[in-house]
Amino acid sequence: MQINLSELFVCEGKVMQYEIPIEMDEFVTASGKYPLTEKKPLQLMITHSKNRNLKICGNLDLHMTIPCDRCLEPVDNHLQIAFERDVDANATEEERIEALDEQPYMNGYNLDVDLLVYGELVVNMPMKVLCRNDCKGICNRCGANLNYETCACDVTELDPRMSVIRDIFNQSGIVSSHSSESSRRKQKKKKK
Ligand SMILES: [Zn+2]
Ligand SMILES: [Zn+2]
């Protein structure tokens, strides 16, 4: 949705408030599609501070469904995002793209609300999502969700991360010192 801001430019100091329904139903990125639910309308307060410079203050309140990093079950994330943007309407579109380093949400006197919201979601999307802190994830051999079931796979043999840890132990001599300890104990037993 585009909103026309030409009223704001009539005089410096003018303030306008907007409440705009969010049309986007999913947030689509290179990494996937994330459904947006329970969307409250975007609250915007835009001020013509001076000399065709706008200050945009916004509030987003919505839920985004993101798969758990470990078990891939969908997780509901409540996002409450307060943001501020400064826009210099004197700048050319090229200058604005460069300055904002993102999609140009201002186009002449029009504000592209979807692009503005998209940019905020990119910046504020949670980096780490877990269904619960102690999520056990899924077995990487049989795909069982280990929160609900245990499987018979010998994970230690298959998980490459485990062999890396074993290598570190071997190199640091921890494993060998343990084995020499036990062999010493065995020798003592033999002496008795
Ligand atoms: Zn999980
Ligand atoms: Zn398994």
PDB file of N, CA, C and O in Angstrom, residues 51-87:
ATOM      1  N   ASN A  51      12.901  21.761   6.036  1.00  0.00           N
ATOM      2  CA  ASN A  51      13.502  21.683   4.704  1.00  0.00           C
ATOM      3  C   ASN A  51      13.296  20.326   4.018  1.00  0.00           C
ATOM      4  O   ASN A  51      14.245  19.693   3.580  1.00  0.00           O
ATOM      5  N   ARG A  52      12.043  19.886   3.991  1.00  0.00           N
ATOM      6  CA  ARG A  52      11.683  18.637   3.313  1.00  0.00           C
ATOM      7  C   ARG A  52      12.408  17.409   3.875  1.00  0.00           C
ATOM      8  O   ARG A  52      12.703  16.449   3.165  1.00  0.00           O
ATOM      9  N   ASN A  53      12.707  17.470   5.156  1.00  0.00           N
ATOM     10  CA  ASN A  53      13.240  16.294   5.849  1.00  0.00           C
ATOM     11  C   ASN A  53      12.129  15.710   6.696  1.00  0.00           C
ATOM     12  O   ASN A  53      11.491  16.427   7.474  1.00  0.00           O
ATOM     13  N   LEU A  54      11.926  14.405   6.563  1.00  0.00           N
ATOM     14  CA  LEU A  54      10.856  13.742   7.311  1.00  0.00           C
ATOM     15  C   LEU A  54      11.439  12.846   8.382  1.00  0.00           C
ATOM     16  O   LEU A  54      12.460  12.178   8.162  1.00  0.00           O
ATOM     17  N   LYS A  55      10.765  12.844   9.531  1.00  0.00           N
ATOM     18  CA  LYS A  55      11.094  11.850  10.547  1.00  0.00           C
ATOM     19  C   LYS A  55       9.906  10.899  10.621  1.00  0.00           C
ATOM     20  O   LYS A  55       8.782  11.319  10.881  1.00  0.00           O
ATOM     21  N   ILE A  56      10.172   9.632  10.374  1.00  0.00           N
ATOM     22  CA  ILE A  56       9.111   8.628  10.406  1.00  0.00           C
ATOM     23  C   ILE A  56       9.277   7.792  11.669  1.00  0.00           C
ATOM     24  O   ILE A  56      10.310   7.150  11.865  1.00  0.00           O
ATOM     25  N   CYS A  57       8.259   7.823  12.539  1.00  0.00           N
ATOM     26  CA  CYS A  57       8.281   6.970  13.730  1.00  0.00           C
ATOM     27  C   CYS A  57       7.184   5.927  13.558  1.00  0.00           C
ATOM     28  O   CYS A  57       6.042   6.278  13.253  1.00  0.00           O
ATOM     29  N   GLY A  58       7.527   4.682  13.755  1.00  0.00           N
ATOM     30  CA  GLY A  58       6.542   3.633  13.524  1.00  0.00           C
ATOM     31  C   GLY A  58       6.543   2.576  14.605  1.00  0.00           C
ATOM     32  O   GLY A  58       7.528   2.400  15.328  1.00  0.00           O
ATOM     33  N   ASN A  59       5.411   1.901  14.707  1.00  0.00           N
ATOM     34  CA  ASN A  59       5.266   0.785  15.641  1.00  0.00           C
ATOM     35  C   ASN A  59       4.611  -0.386  14.941  1.00  0.00           C
ATOM     36  O   ASN A  59       3.520  -0.244  14.379  1.00  0.00           O
ATOM     37  N   LEU A  60       5.298  -1.512  15.005  1.00  0.00           N
ATOM     38  CA  LEU A  60       4.778  -2.749  14.419  1.00  0.00           C
ATOM     39  C   LEU A  60       4.489  -3.726  15.546  1.00  0.00           C
ATOM     40  O   LEU A  60       5.277  -3.852  16.485  1.00  0.00           O
ATOM     41  N   ASP A  61       3.371  -4.421  15.434  1.00  0.00           N
ATOM     42  CA  ASP A  61       3.027  -5.429  16.434  1.00  0.00           C
ATOM     43  C   ASP A  61       2.391  -6.598  15.694  1.00  0.00           C
ATOM     44  O   ASP A  61       1.276  -6.481  15.189  1.00  0.00           O
ATOM     45  N   LEU A  62       3.143  -7.671  15.555  1.00  0.00           N
ATOM     46  CA  LEU A  62       2.613  -8.828  14.823  1.00  0.00           C
ATOM     47  C   LEU A  62       3.316 -10.105  15.271  1.00  0.00           C
ATOM     48  O   LEU A  62       4.279 -10.064  16.036  1.00  0.00           O
ATOM     49  N   HIS A  63       2.794 -11.223  14.799  1.00  0.00           N
ATOM     50  CA  HIS A  63       3.398 -12.518  15.107  1.00  0.00           C
ATOM     51  C   HIS A  63       3.945 -13.132  13.826  1.00  0.00           C
ATOM     52  O   HIS A  63       3.304 -13.051  12.780  1.00  0.00           O
ATOM     53  N   MET A  64       5.125 -13.725  13.944  1.00  0.00           N
ATOM     54  CA  MET A  64       5.732 -14.385  12.793  1.00  0.00           C
ATOM     55  C   MET A  64       6.020 -15.839  13.164  1.00  0.00           C
ATOM     56  O   MET A  64       6.590 -16.110  14.215  1.00  0.00           O
ATOM     57  N   THR A  65       5.592 -16.761  12.297  1.00  0.00           N
ATOM     58  CA  THR A  65       5.826 -18.181  12.552  1.00  0.00           C
ATOM     59  C   THR A  65       7.144 -18.590  11.889  1.00  0.00           C
ATOM     60  O   THR A  65       7.300 -18.441  10.680  1.00  0.00           O
ATOM     61  N   ILE A  66       8.075 -19.067  12.723  1.00  0.00           N
ATOM     62  CA  ILE A  66       9.412 -19.436  12.237  1.00  0.00           C
ATOM     63  C   ILE A  66       9.716 -20.852  12.743  1.00  0.00           C
ATOM     64  O   ILE A  66       9.445 -21.153  13.904  1.00  0.00           O
ATOM     65  N   PRO A  67      10.290 -21.712  11.903  1.00  0.00           N
ATOM     66  CA  PRO A  67      10.610 -23.062  12.392  1.00  0.00           C
ATOM     67  C   PRO A  67      11.710 -23.036  13.462  1.00  0.00           C
ATOM     68  O   PRO A  67      12.630 -22.225  13.392  1.00  0.00           O
ATOM     69  N   CYS A  68      11.580 -23.944  14.431  1.00  0.00           N
ATOM     70  CA  CYS A  68      12.612 -24.104  15.460  1.00  0.00           C
ATOM     71  C   CYS A  68      13.936 -24.473  14.771  1.00  0.00           C
ATOM     72  O   CYS A  68      13.956 -25.295  13.849  1.00  0.00           O
ATOM     73  N   ASP A  69      15.034 -23.863  15.216  1.00  0.00           N
ATOM     74  CA  ASP A  69      16.349 -24.124  14.617  1.00  0.00           C
ATOM     75  C   ASP A  69      16.757 -25.593  14.729  1.00  0.00           C
ATOM     76  O   ASP A  69      17.527 -26.088  13.920  1.00  0.00           O
ATOM     77  N   ARG A  70      16.261 -26.273  15.766  1.00  0.00           N
ATOM     78  CA  ARG A  70      16.718 -27.648  15.985  1.00  0.00           C
ATOM     79  C   ARG A  70      15.742 -28.709  15.481  1.00  0.00           C
ATOM     80  O   ARG A  70      16.150 -29.670  14.857  1.00  0.00           O
ATOM     81  N   CYS A  71      14.436 -28.533  15.764  1.00  0.00           N
ATOM     82  CA  CYS A  71      13.496 -29.606  15.412  1.00  0.00           C
ATOM     83  C   CYS A  71      12.562 -29.222  14.263  1.00  0.00           C
ATOM     84  O   CYS A  71      11.790 -30.054  13.798  1.00  0.00           O
ATOM     85  N   LEU A  72      12.629 -27.979  13.815  1.00  0.00           N
ATOM     86  CA  LEU A  72      11.851 -27.479  12.671  1.00  0.00           C
ATOM     87  C   LEU A  72      10.350 -27.358  12.930  1.00  0.00           C
ATOM     88  O   LEU A  72       9.589 -27.049  12.022  1.00  0.00           O
ATOM     89  N   GLU A  73       9.895 -27.579  14.168  1.00  0.00           N
ATOM     90  CA  GLU A  73       8.486 -27.347  14.494  1.00  0.00           C
ATOM     91  C   GLU A  73       8.217 -25.837  14.407  1.00  0.00           C
ATOM     92  O   GLU A  73       9.056 -25.028  14.798  1.00  0.00           O
ATOM     93  N   PRO A  74       7.026 -25.443  13.896  1.00  0.00           N
ATOM     94  CA  PRO A  74       6.736 -24.003  13.824  1.00  0.00           C
ATOM     95  C   PRO A  74       6.656 -23.361  15.211  1.00  0.00           C
ATOM     96  O   PRO A  74       6.078 -23.935  16.124  1.00  0.00           O
ATOM     97  N   VAL A  75       7.267 -22.185  15.325  1.00  0.00           N
ATOM     98  CA  VAL A  75       7.284 -21.465  16.601  1.00  0.00           C
ATOM     99  C   VAL A  75       6.685 -20.077  16.379  1.00  0.00           C
ATOM    100  O   VAL A  75       7.032 -19.390  15.420  1.00  0.00           O
ATOM    101  N   ASP A  76       5.770 -19.703  17.257  1.00  0.00           N
ATOM    102  CA  ASP A  76       5.142 -18.387  17.173  1.00  0.00           C
ATOM    103  C   ASP A  76       6.041 -17.348  17.846  1.00  0.00           C
ATOM    104  O   ASP A  76       6.435 -17.509  18.991  1.00  0.00           O
ATOM    105  N   ASN A  77       6.393 -16.292  17.105  1.00  0.00           N
ATOM    106  CA  ASN A  77       7.237 -15.224  17.656  1.00  0.00           C
ATOM    107  C   ASN A  77       6.464 -13.915  17.647  1.00  0.00           C
ATOM    108  O   ASN A  77       6.029 -13.455  16.585  1.00  0.00           O
ATOM    109  N   HIS A  78       6.294 -13.337  18.818  1.00  0.00           N
ATOM    110  CA  HIS A  78       5.617 -12.043  18.903  1.00  0.00           C
ATOM    111  C   HIS A  78       6.656 -10.942  18.711  1.00  0.00           C
ATOM    112  O   HIS A  78       7.589 -10.824  19.492  1.00  0.00           O
ATOM    113  N   LEU A  79       6.505 -10.164  17.648  1.00  0.00           N
ATOM    114  CA  LEU A  79       7.460  -9.087  17.368  1.00  0.00           C
ATOM    115  C   LEU A  79       6.801  -7.742  17.656  1.00  0.00           C
ATOM    116  O   LEU A  79       5.724  -7.446  17.141  1.00  0.00           O
ATOM    117  N   GLN A  80       7.438  -6.966  18.490  1.00  0.00           N
ATOM    118  CA  GLN A  80       6.996  -5.591  18.740  1.00  0.00           C
ATOM    119  C   GLN A  80       8.163  -4.699  18.383  1.00  0.00           C
ATOM    120  O   GLN A  80       9.198  -4.712  19.049  1.00  0.00           O
ATOM    121  N   ILE A  81       8.014  -3.961  17.304  1.00  0.00           N
ATOM    122  CA  ILE A  81       9.137  -3.226  16.737  1.00  0.00           C
ATOM    123  C   ILE A  81       8.803  -1.740  16.715  1.00  0.00           C
ATOM    124  O   ILE A  81       7.822  -1.319  16.111  1.00  0.00           O
ATOM    125  N   ALA A  82       9.622  -0.956  17.398  1.00  0.00           N
ATOM    126  CA  ALA A  82       9.492   0.503  17.314  1.00  0.00           C
ATOM    127  C   ALA A  82      10.673   0.993  16.486  1.00  0.00           C
ATOM    128  O   ALA A  82      11.800   0.591  16.725  1.00  0.00           O
ATOM    129  N   PHE A  83      10.388   1.813  15.494  1.00  0.00           N
ATOM    130  CA  PHE A  83      11.495   2.251  14.637  1.00  0.00           C
ATOM    131  C   PHE A  83      11.385   3.723  14.294  1.00  0.00           C
ATOM    132  O   PHE A  83      10.326   4.337  14.435  1.00  0.00           O
ATOM    133  N   GLU A  84      12.507   4.262  13.876  1.00  0.00           N
ATOM    134  CA  GLU A  84      12.587   5.666  13.463  1.00  0.00           C
ATOM    135  C   GLU A  84      13.390   5.754  12.187  1.00  0.00           C
ATOM    136  O   GLU A  84      14.450   5.139  12.089  1.00  0.00           O
ATOM    137  N   ARG A  85      12.891   6.510  11.232  1.00  0.00           N
ATOM    138  CA  ARG A  85      13.635   6.701   9.977  1.00  0.00           C
ATOM    139  C   ARG A  85      13.644   8.175   9.637  1.00  0.00           C
ATOM    140  O   ARG A  85      12.656   8.871   9.845  1.00  0.00           O
ATOM    141  N   ASP A  86      14.770   8.604   9.112  1.00  0.00           N
ATOM    142  CA  ASP A  86      14.858   9.967   8.591  1.00  0.00           C
ATOM    143  C   ASP A  86      14.931   9.894   7.074  1.00  0.00           C
ATOM    144  O   ASP A  86      15.708   9.115   6.529  1.00  0.00           O
ATOM    145  N   VAL A  87      14.125  10.704   6.439  1.00  0.00           N
ATOM    146  CA  VAL A  87      14.122  10.726   4.977  1.00  0.00           C
ATOM    147  C   VAL A  87      14.324  12.161   4.506  1.00  0.00           C
ATOM    148  O   VAL A  87      13.624  13.071   4.963  1.00  0.00           O
TER     149      VAL A  87
END
